[in-house]
Tab-separated table of C-alpha atoms in Angstrom:
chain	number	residue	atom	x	y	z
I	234	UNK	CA	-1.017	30.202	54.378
I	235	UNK	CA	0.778	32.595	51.633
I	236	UNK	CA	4.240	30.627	52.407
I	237	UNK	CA	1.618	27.506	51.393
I	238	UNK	CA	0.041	28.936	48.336
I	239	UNK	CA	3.766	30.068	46.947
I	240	UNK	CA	4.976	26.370	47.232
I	241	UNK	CA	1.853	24.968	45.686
I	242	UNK	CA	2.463	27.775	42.660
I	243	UNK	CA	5.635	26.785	42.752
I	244	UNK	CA	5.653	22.844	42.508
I	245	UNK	CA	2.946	23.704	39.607
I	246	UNK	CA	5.446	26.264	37.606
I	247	UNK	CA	7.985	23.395	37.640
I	248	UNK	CA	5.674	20.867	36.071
I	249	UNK	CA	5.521	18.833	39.794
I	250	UNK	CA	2.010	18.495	39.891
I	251	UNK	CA	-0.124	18.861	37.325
I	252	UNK	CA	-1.958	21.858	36.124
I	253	UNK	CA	-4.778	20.628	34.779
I	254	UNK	CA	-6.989	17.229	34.460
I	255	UNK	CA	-6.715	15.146	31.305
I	256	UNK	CA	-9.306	13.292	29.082
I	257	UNK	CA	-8.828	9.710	28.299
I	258	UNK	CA	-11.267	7.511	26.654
I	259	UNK	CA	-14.799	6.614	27.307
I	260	UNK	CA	-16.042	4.455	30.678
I	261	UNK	CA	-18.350	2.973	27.963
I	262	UNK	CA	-16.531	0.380	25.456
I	263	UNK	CA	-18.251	-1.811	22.969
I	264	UNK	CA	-15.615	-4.703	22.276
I	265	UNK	CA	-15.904	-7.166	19.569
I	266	UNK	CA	-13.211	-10.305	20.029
I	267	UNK	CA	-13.080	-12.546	17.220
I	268	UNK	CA	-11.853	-16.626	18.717
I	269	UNK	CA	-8.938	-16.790	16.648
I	270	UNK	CA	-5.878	-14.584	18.527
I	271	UNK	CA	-4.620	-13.622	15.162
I	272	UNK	CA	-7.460	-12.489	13.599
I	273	UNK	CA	-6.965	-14.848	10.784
I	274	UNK	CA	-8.965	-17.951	8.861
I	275	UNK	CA	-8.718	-19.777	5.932
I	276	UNK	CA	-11.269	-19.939	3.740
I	277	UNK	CA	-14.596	-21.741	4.362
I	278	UNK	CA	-13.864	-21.336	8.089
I	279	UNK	CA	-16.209	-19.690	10.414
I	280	UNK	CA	-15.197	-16.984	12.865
I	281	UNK	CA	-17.098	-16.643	15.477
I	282	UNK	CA	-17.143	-12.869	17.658
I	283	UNK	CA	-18.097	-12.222	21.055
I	284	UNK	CA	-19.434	-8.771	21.972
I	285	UNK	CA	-19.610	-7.221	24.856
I	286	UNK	CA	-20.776	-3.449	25.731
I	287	UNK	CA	-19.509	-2.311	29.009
I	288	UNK	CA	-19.690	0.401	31.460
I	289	UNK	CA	-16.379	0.701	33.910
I	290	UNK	CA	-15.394	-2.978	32.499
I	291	UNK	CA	-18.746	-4.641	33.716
I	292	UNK	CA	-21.797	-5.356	31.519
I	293	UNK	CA	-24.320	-3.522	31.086
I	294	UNK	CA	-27.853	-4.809	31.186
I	295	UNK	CA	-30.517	-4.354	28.064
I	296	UNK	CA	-28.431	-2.374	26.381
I	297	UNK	CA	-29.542	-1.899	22.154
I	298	UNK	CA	-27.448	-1.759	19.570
I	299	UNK	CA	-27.073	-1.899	15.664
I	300	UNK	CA	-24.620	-3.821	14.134
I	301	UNK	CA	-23.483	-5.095	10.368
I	302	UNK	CA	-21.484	-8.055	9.067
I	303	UNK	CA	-20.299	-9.207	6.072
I	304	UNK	CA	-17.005	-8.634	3.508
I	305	UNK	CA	-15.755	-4.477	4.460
I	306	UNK	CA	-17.731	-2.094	2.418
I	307	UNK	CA	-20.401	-4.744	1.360
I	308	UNK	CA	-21.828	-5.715	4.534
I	309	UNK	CA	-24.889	-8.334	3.563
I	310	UNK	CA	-26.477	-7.787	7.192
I	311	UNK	CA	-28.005	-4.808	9.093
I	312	UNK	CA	-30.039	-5.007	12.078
I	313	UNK	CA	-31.113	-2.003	13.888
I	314	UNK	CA	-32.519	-2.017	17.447
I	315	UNK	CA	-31.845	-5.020	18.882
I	316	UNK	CA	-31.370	-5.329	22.669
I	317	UNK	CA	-28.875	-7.328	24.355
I	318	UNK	CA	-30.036	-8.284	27.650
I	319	UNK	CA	-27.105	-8.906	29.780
I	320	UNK	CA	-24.674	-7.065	27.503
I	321	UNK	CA	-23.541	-9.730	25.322
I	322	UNK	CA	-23.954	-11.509	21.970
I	323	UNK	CA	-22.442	-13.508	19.408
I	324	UNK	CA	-21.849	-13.569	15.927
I	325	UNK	CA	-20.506	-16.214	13.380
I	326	UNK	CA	-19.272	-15.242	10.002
I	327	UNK	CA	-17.376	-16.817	6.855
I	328	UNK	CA	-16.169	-16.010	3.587
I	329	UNK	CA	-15.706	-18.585	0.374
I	330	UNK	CA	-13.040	-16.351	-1.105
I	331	UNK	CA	-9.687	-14.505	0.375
I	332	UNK	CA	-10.617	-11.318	2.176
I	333	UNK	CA	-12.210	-9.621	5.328
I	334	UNK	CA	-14.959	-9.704	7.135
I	335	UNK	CA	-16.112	-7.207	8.914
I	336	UNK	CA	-18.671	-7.170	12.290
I	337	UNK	CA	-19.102	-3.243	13.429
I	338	UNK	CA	-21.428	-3.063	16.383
I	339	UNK	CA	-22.915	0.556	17.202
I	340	UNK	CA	-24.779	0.443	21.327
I	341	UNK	CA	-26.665	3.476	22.206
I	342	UNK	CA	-26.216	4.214	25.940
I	343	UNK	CA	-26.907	7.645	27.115
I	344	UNK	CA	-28.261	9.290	24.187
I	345	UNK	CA	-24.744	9.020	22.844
I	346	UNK	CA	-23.161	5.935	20.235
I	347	UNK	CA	-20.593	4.009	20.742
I	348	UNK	CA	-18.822	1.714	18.310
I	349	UNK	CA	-16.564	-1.133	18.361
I	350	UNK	CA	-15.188	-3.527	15.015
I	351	UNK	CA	-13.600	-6.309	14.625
I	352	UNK	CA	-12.517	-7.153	10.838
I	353	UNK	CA	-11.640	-11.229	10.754
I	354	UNK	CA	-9.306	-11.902	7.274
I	355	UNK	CA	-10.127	-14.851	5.251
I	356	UNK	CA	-6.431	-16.237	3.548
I	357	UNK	CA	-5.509	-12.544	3.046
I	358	UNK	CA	-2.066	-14.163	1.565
I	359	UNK	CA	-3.857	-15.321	-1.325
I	360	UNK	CA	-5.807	-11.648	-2.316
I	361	UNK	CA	-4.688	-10.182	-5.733
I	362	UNK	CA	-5.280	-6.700	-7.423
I	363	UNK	CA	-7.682	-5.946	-9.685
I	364	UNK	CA	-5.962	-3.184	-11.416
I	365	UNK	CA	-4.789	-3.445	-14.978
I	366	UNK	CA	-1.095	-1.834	-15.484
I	367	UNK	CA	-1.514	0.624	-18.250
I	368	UNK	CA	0.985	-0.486	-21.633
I	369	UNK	CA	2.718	3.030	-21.763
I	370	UNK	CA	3.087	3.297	-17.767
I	371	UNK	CA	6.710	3.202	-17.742
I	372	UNK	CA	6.952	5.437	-20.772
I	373	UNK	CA	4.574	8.118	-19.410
I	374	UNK	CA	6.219	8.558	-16.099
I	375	UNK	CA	9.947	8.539	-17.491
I	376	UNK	CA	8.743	10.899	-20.080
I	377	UNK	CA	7.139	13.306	-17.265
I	378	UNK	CA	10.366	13.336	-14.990
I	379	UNK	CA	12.584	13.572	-17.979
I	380	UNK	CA	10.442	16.857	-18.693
I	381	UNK	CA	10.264	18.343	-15.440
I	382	UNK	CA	13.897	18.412	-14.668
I	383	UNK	CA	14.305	20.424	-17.204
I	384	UNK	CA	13.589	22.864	-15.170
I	385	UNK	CA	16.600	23.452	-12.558
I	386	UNK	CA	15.590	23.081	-9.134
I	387	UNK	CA	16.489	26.555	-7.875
I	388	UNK	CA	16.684	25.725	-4.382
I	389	UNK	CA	15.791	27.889	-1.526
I	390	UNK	CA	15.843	27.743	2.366
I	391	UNK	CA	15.605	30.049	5.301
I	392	UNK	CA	16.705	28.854	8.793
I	393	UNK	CA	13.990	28.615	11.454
I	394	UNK	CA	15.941	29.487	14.414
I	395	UNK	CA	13.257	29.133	17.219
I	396	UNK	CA	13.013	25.400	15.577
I	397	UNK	CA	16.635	24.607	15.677
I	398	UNK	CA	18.780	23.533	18.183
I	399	UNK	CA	22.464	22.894	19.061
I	400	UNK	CA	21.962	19.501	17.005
I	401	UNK	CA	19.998	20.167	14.227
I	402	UNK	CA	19.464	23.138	12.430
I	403	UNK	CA	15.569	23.522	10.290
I	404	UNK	CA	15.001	25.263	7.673
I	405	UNK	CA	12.224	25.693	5.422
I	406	UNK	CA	13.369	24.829	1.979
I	407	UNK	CA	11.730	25.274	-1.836
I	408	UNK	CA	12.803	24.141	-5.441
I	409	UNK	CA	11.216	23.479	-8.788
I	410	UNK	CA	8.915	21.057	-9.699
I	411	UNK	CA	7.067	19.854	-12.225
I	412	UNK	CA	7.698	23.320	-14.251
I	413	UNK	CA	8.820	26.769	-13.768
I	414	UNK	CA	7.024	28.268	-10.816
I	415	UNK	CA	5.393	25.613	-9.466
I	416	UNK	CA	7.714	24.646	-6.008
I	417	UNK	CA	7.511	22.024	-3.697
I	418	UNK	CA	7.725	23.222	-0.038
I	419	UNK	CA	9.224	21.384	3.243
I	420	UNK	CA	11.340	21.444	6.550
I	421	UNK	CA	14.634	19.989	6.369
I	422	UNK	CA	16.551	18.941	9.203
I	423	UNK	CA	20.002	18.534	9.304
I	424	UNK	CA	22.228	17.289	12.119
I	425	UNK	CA	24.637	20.738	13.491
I	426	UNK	CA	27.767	17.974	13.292
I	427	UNK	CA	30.337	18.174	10.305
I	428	UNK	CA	29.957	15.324	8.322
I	429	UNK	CA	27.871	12.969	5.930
I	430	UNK	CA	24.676	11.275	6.992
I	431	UNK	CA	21.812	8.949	5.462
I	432	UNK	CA	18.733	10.950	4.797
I	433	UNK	CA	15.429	10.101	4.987
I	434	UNK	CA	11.971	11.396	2.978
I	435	UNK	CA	8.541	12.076	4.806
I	436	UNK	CA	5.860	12.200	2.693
I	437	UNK	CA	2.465	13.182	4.068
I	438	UNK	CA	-0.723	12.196	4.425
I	439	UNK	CA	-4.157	13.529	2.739
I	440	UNK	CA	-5.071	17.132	3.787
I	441	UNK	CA	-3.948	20.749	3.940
I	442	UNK	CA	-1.266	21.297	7.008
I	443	UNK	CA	1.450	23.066	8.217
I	444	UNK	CA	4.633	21.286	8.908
I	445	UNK	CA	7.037	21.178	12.163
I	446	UNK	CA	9.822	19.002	10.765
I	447	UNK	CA	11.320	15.899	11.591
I	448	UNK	CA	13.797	16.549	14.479
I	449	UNK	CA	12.756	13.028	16.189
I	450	UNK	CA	13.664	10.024	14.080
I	451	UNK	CA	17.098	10.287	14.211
I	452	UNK	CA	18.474	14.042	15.052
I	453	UNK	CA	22.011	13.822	15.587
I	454	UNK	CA	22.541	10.837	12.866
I	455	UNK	CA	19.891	11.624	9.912
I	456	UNK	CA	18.931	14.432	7.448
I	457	UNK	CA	15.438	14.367	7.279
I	458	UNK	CA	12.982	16.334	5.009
I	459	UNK	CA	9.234	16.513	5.160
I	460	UNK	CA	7.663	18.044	2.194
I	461	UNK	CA	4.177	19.356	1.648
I	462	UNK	CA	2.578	18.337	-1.657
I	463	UNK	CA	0.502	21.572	-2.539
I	464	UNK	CA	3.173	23.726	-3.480
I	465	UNK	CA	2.297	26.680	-0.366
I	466	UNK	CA	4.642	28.040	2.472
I	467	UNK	CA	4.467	24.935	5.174
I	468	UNK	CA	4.955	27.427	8.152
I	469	UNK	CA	1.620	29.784	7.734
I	470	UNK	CA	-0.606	29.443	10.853
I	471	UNK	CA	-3.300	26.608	11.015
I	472	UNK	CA	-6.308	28.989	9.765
I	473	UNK	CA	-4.730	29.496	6.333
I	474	UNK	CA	-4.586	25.694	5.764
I	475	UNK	CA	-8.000	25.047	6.979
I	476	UNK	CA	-9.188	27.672	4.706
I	477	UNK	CA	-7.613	26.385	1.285
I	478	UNK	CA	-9.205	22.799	2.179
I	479	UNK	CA	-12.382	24.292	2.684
I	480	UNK	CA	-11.970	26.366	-0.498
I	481	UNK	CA	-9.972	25.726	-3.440
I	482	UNK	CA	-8.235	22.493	-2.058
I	483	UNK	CA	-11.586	20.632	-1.163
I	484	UNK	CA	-11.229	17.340	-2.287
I	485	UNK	CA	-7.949	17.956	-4.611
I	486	UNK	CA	-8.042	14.197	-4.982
I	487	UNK	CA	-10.442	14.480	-7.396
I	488	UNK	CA	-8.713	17.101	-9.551
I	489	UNK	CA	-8.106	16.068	-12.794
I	490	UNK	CA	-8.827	12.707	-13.124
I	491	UNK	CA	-10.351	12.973	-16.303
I	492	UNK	CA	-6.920	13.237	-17.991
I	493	UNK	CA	-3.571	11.179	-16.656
I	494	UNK	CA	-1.911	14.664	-17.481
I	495	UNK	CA	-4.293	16.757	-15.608
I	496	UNK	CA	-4.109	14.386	-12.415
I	497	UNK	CA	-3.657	16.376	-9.215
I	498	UNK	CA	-1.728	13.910	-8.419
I	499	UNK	CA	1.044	14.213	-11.436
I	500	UNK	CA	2.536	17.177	-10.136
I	501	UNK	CA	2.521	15.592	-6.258
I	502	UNK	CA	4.318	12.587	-7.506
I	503	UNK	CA	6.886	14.567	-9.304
I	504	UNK	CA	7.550	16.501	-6.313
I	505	UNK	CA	8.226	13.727	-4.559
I	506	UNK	CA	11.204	12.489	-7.125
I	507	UNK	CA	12.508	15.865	-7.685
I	508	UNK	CA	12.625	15.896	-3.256
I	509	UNK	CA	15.378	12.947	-4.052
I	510	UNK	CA	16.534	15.051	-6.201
I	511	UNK	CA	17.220	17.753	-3.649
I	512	UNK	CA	18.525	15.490	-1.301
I	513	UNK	CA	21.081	14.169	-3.630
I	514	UNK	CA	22.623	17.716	-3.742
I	515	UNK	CA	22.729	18.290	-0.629
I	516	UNK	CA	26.802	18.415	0.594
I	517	UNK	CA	25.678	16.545	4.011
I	518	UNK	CA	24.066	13.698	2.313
I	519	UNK	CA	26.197	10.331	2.439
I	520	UNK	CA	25.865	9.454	-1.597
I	521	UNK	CA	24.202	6.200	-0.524
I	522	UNK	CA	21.303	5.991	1.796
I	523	UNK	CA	17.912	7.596	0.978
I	524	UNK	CA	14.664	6.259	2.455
I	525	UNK	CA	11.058	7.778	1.963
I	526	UNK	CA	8.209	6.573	4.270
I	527	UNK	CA	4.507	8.100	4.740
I	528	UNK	CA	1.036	7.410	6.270
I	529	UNK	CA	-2.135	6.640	4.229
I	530	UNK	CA	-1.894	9.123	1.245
I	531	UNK	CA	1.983	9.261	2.117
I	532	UNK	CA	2.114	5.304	2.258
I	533	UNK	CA	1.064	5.671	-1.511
I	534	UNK	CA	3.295	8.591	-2.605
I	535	UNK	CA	6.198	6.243	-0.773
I	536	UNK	CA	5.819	3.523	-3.144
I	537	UNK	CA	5.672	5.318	-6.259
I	538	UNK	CA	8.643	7.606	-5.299
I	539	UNK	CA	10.654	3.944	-4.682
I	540	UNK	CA	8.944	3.026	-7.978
I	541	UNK	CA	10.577	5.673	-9.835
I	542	UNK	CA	13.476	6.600	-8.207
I	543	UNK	CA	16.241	3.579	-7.541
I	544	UNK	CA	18.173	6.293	-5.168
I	545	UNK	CA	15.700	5.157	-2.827
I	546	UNK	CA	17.448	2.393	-0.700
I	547	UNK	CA	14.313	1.662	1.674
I	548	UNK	CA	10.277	1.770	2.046
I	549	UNK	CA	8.392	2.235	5.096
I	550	UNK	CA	4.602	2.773	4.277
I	551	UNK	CA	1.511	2.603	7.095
I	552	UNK	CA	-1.676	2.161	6.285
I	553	UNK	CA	-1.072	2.860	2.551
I	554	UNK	CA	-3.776	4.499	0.190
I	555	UNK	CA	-4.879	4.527	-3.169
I	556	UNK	CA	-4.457	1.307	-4.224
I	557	UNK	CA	-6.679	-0.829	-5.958
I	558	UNK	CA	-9.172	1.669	-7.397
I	559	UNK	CA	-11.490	-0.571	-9.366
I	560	UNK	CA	-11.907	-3.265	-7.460
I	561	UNK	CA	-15.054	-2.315	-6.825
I	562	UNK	CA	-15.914	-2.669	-10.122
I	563	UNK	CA	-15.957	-6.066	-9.528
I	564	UNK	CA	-17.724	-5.449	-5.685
I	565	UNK	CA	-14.672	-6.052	-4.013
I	566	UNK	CA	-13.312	-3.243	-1.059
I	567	UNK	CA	-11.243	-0.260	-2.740
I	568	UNK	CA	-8.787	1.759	-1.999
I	569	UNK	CA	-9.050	5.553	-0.540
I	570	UNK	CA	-10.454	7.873	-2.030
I	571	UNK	CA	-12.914	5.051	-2.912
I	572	UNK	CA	-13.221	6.964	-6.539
I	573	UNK	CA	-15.734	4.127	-8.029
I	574	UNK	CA	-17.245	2.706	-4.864
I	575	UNK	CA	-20.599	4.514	-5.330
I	576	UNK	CA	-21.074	5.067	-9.532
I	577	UNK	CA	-19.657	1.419	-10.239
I	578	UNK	CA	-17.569	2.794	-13.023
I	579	UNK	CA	-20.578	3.418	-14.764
I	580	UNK	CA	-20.034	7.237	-17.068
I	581	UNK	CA	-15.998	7.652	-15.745
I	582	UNK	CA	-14.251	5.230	-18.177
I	583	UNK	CA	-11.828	8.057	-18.745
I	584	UNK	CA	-11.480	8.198	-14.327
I	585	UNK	CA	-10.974	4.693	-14.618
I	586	UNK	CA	-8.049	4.279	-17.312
I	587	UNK	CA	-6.269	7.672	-15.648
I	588	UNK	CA	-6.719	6.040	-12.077
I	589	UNK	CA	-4.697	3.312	-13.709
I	590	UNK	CA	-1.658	5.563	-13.510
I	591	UNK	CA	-1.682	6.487	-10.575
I	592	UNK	CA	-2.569	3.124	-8.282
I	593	UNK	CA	-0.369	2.161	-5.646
I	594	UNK	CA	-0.469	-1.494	-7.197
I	595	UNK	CA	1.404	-0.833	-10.411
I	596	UNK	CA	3.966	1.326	-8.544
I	597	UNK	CA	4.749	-1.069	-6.071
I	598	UNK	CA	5.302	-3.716	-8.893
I	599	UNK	CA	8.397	-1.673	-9.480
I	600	UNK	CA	10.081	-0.948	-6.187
I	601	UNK	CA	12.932	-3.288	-5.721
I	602	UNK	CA	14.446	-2.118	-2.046
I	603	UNK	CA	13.801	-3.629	1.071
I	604	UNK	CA	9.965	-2.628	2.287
I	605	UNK	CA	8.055	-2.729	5.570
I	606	UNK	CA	4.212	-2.406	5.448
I	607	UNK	CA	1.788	-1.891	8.549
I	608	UNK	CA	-1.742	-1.581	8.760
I	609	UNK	CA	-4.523	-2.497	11.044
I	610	UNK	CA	-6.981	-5.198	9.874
I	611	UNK	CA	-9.961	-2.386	11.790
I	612	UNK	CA	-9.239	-0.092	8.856
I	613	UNK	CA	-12.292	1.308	7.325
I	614	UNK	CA	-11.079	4.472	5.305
I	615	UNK	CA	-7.597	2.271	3.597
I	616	UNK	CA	-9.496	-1.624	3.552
I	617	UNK	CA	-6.939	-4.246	4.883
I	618	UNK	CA	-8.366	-5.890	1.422
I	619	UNK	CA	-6.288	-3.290	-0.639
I	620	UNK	CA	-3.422	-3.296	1.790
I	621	UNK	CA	-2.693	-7.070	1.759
I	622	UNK	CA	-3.066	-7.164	-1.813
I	623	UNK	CA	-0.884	-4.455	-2.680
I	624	UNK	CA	1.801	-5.979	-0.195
I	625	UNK	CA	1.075	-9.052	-1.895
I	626	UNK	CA	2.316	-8.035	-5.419
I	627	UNK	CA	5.737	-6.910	-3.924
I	628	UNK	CA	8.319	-9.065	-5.221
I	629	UNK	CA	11.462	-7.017	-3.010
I	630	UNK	CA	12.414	-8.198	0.193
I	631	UNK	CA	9.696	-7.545	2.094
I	632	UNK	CA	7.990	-7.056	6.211
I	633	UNK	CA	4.763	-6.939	7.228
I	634	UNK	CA	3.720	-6.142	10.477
I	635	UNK	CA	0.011	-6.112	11.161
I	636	UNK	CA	-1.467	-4.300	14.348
I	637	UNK	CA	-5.153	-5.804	13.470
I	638	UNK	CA	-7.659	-3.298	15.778
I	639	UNK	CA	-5.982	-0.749	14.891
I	640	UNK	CA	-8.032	1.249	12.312
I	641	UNK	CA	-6.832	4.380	10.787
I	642	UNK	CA	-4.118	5.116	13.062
I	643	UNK	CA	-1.531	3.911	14.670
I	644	UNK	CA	-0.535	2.185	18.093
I	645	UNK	CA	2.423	3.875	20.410
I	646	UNK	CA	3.873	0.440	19.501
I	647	UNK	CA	3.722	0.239	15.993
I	648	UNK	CA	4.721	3.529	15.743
I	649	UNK	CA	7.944	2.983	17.643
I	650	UNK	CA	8.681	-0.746	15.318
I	651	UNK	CA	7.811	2.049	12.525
I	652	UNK	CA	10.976	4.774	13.626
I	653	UNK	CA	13.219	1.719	15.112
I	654	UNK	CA	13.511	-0.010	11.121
I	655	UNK	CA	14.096	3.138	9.381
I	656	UNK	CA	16.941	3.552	12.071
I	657	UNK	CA	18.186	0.131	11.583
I	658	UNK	CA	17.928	0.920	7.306
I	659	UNK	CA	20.237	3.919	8.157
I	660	UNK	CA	22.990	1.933	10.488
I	661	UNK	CA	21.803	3.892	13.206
I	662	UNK	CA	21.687	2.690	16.704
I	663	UNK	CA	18.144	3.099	18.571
């Protein structure tokens, strides 16, 4: 028995069977399939859905639900209660201009909800911006880099030994951004071989986080730095993060916006240039390759770093926010943070001509290196409708991949299409 129990502890220290159970998914799916495999119509077609809420992959029987239709953000139809007999129903919908529609189905089983979407697009090719591109834009932002590097970056880093290995070697690094005192914050990675090496810019996402670095893209062939955008350490413990969004970091998007100088966002995009600029010095970089990519928020802050800085030799953006801020001025879907979704522009003129300056659309209107876009079409914090018709105004050479249920994440296989281009961008072999 003991000579039993040590091999069982045994097999378990070395990872042969497995410690513990995991949690995967839900044995209750709502799925909503729309009849076209690609998701797509032209319009003044009708899509037609077919739901189905399951239990174990089988119907289930009376089961209620709520569910809305109509063009993302504006559904026209809510129904609440309504019981599906033997599990199933189905839905037609259509749309007389370019665009998506959206059927979300909620089914209460249990006491608990679950939810499934499907989001049909209407000749998304043909969707255009609503934003207007400010006269002076060019002027303001050359004038506002031109002014912050006049202030030296004064680089710092510190090695992170228990994050390095014999291949790459992190270190958290600072340097000057916008003005004297105010430093952008990252992890750099850099490949332990002598030599020169393409380099490649993560920006991140909306939020308040630590960073771990990226030692996974490419970490023998690539320098890699992922920067923070709030100008704190990136390396405190999750608790100190969680406070400052809680506290004086809640909703930072909103900072400013009464003023294009004020903009929290100013000061983030300028870190983001003066991060090429850091690059650039570094003695390991190759002089020629530089690519910046980012998720949602960091999709955004990848275009307008390409917009302003023609170091940048590539664009890889997911799910990109902050485009397309008043098109719900005109009742169309807008882009994240949504700022005139609920107020209808009404009282914010001055939020509305600043947002103008910082809207993914006019940035990407400027990038001129070759760009690869994913999104899902499921999307419901970044609409597909802001997506498509920011992609739509790029006039580079230009990818899109769409991975349509996804909403705002990202499949195992988009992700890996995601890392294999940048690779490819670099000359690096997979």
């Amino acid at each position: 028995m003991k000579k039993t129990c040590f091999i069982l502890l045994l097999l378990m220290l070395l990872g042969v069977l497995p410690a513990v159970s995991q949690i995967r998914g839900n044995s209750i799916s709502v799925m909503v399939v729309p009849d076209h495999q690609d998701w797509n119509y032209v319009v003044g077609q009708t899509a037609t859905f077919k739901v189905s809420v399951r239990k174990s992959s089988t119907l289930i029987d009376n089961v209620t639900i709520d569910y809305e239709a109509g063009p993302e953000m504006y559904p026209d139809v809510k129904k609440q209660s309504v019981t599906l007999k033997d599990g199933t129903m189905t839905w037609k919908g259509k749309m007389t201009n370019p665009g998506f529609y959206r059927l979300t189905v909620t089914a209460h089983v249990g006491g608990k909800d679950y939810k499934g979407s499907c989001t049909a697009a209407f000749s998304p090719e043909k969707l255009k911006p609503t934003t207007i591109e400010p006269k002076d834009f060019d002027q303001f932002w050359t004038k506002t880099l031109e002014e912050a590097r006049w202030t030296s970056l004064n680089a710092q880093r510190e090695l992170l030994p228990e994050r390095s290995n014999e291949d790459v070697n992190v270190y958290q690094v600072s340097f000057q951004n916008i003005r004297w005192g105010s430093r952008t914050y990252g992890i750099l990675s850099v490949p332990t071989k002598p030599g020169k090496y393409p380099a490649l810019l993560r920006v991140p996402g909306a939020g308040v986080r630590p960073y771990t670095g990226d030692t996974y893209t490419a970490p023998t062939q690539a320098i890699v730095l992922e920067i923070g955008v709030h100008g704190i350490d990136v390396t405190q413990p999750q608790l100190f993060y969680d406070n400052l969004m809680n506290g004086a970091l809640n909703c930072y998007w909103n900072f400013g916006m009464d003023d294009r100088d004020q903009s929290y966002y100013k000061r983030v995009i300028v870190g983001c240039v003066r991060s090429v600029d850091y690059i650039a010095s570094l003695p390991e970089w190759d002089g020629a390759t530089i690519g910046v990519t980012g998720a949602s928020q960091g999709g955004f802050l990848s275009y307008a770093t390409a917009a302003l800085d023609k170091r940048i030799t590539f664009v890889a953006a997911v799910h990109p926010a902050l485009c397309d801020h008043t098109a719900s001025l005109q009742g169309v879907a807008c882009g994240w943070p949504h700022y005139f979704y609920w107020n209808k522009g009404k009282g914010v003129e001055k939020q509305v001509e600043t947002s103008r300056y910082y809207d993914g659309v006019n940035f990407v209107r400027r990038i001129t290196c070759p760009t690869w876009v994913s999104f899902g079409y499921n999307d419901d914090v970044v609409p597909p409708t802001t997506a498509y018709a920011t992609y739509n105004t790029l006039t580079c050479e230009k990818l899109l991949s769409v991975y349509q249920q996804t909403a705002h994440f990202w499949y195992q296989e988009q992700w890996d299409e995601w890392q294999s281009w940048m690779r490819k961008q670099m000359k690096i072999e997979n």
